[in-house]
XYZ file of C-alpha atoms in Angstrom:
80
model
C 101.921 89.069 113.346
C 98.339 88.943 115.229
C 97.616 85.865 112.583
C 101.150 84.358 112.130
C 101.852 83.476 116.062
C 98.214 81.603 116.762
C 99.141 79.393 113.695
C 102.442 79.160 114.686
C 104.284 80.964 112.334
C 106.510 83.596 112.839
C 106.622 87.460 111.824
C 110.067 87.951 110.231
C 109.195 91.067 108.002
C 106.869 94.223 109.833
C 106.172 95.536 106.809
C 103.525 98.238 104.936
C 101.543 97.618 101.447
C 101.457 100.699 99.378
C 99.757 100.302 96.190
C 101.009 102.543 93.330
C 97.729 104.143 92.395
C 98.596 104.488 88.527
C 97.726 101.786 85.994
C 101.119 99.938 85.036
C 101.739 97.453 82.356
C 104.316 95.425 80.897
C 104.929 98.455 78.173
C 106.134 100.689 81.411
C 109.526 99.508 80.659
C 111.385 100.991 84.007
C 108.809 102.287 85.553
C 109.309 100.502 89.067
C 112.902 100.345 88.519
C 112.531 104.267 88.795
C 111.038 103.934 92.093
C 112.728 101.281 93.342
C 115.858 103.280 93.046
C 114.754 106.184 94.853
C 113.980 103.717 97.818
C 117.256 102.213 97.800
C 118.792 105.979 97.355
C 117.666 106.380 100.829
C 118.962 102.882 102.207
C 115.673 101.562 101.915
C 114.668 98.180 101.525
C 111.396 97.107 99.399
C 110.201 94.063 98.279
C 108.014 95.368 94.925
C 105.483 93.164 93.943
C 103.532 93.595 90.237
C 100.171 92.664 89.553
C 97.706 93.143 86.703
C 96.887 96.827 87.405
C 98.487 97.726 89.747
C 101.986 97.412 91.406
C 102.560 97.052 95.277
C 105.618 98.023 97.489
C 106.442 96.204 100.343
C 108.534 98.569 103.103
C 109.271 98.058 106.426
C 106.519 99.459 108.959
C 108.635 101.779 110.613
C 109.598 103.581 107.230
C 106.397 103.880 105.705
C 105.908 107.574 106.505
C 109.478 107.893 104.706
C 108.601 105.773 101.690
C 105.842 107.959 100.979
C 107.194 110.998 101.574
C 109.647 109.781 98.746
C 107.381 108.442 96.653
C 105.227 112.471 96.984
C 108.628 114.073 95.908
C 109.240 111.416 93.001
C 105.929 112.311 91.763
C 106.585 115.889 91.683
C 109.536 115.579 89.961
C 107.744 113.839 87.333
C 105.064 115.987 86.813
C 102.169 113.909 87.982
């Protein structure tokens, strides 16, 4: 928001970047649909964004604390 308003742009999505700290690739068939789903479990929205090693999840700021608190018990369940 701090850059968007001087160049006259506005802020339409508060949101957090958390980077999935595992190395994902094409072969992870499901992988982020996994995750994704939790999010949305909880009425969460994300916009998920994929790049070459990593993936990135786009929440909104005031749920971050949430999102990760998900994303801790999703791990645990899956061993890692």
């Amino acid at each position: 928001e701090s850059q968007a308003k001087p160049a006259g742009l506005a802020g339409t999505f508060r949101c957090r970047m958390i980077t999935l700290d595992i190395h994902s690739s094409l072969e992870a068939v499901g992988f982020l649909a996994a995750i994704t789903a939790k999010l949305a479990a909880a009425d969460m929205g994300v916009n998920p964004v994929s790049a070459f090693y990593h993936d990135h999840l786009f929440v909104p700021a005031e749920r971050a604390e949430e999102a990760l608190a998900i994303l801790g018990q999703l791990a645990a369940e899956s061993g890692a």
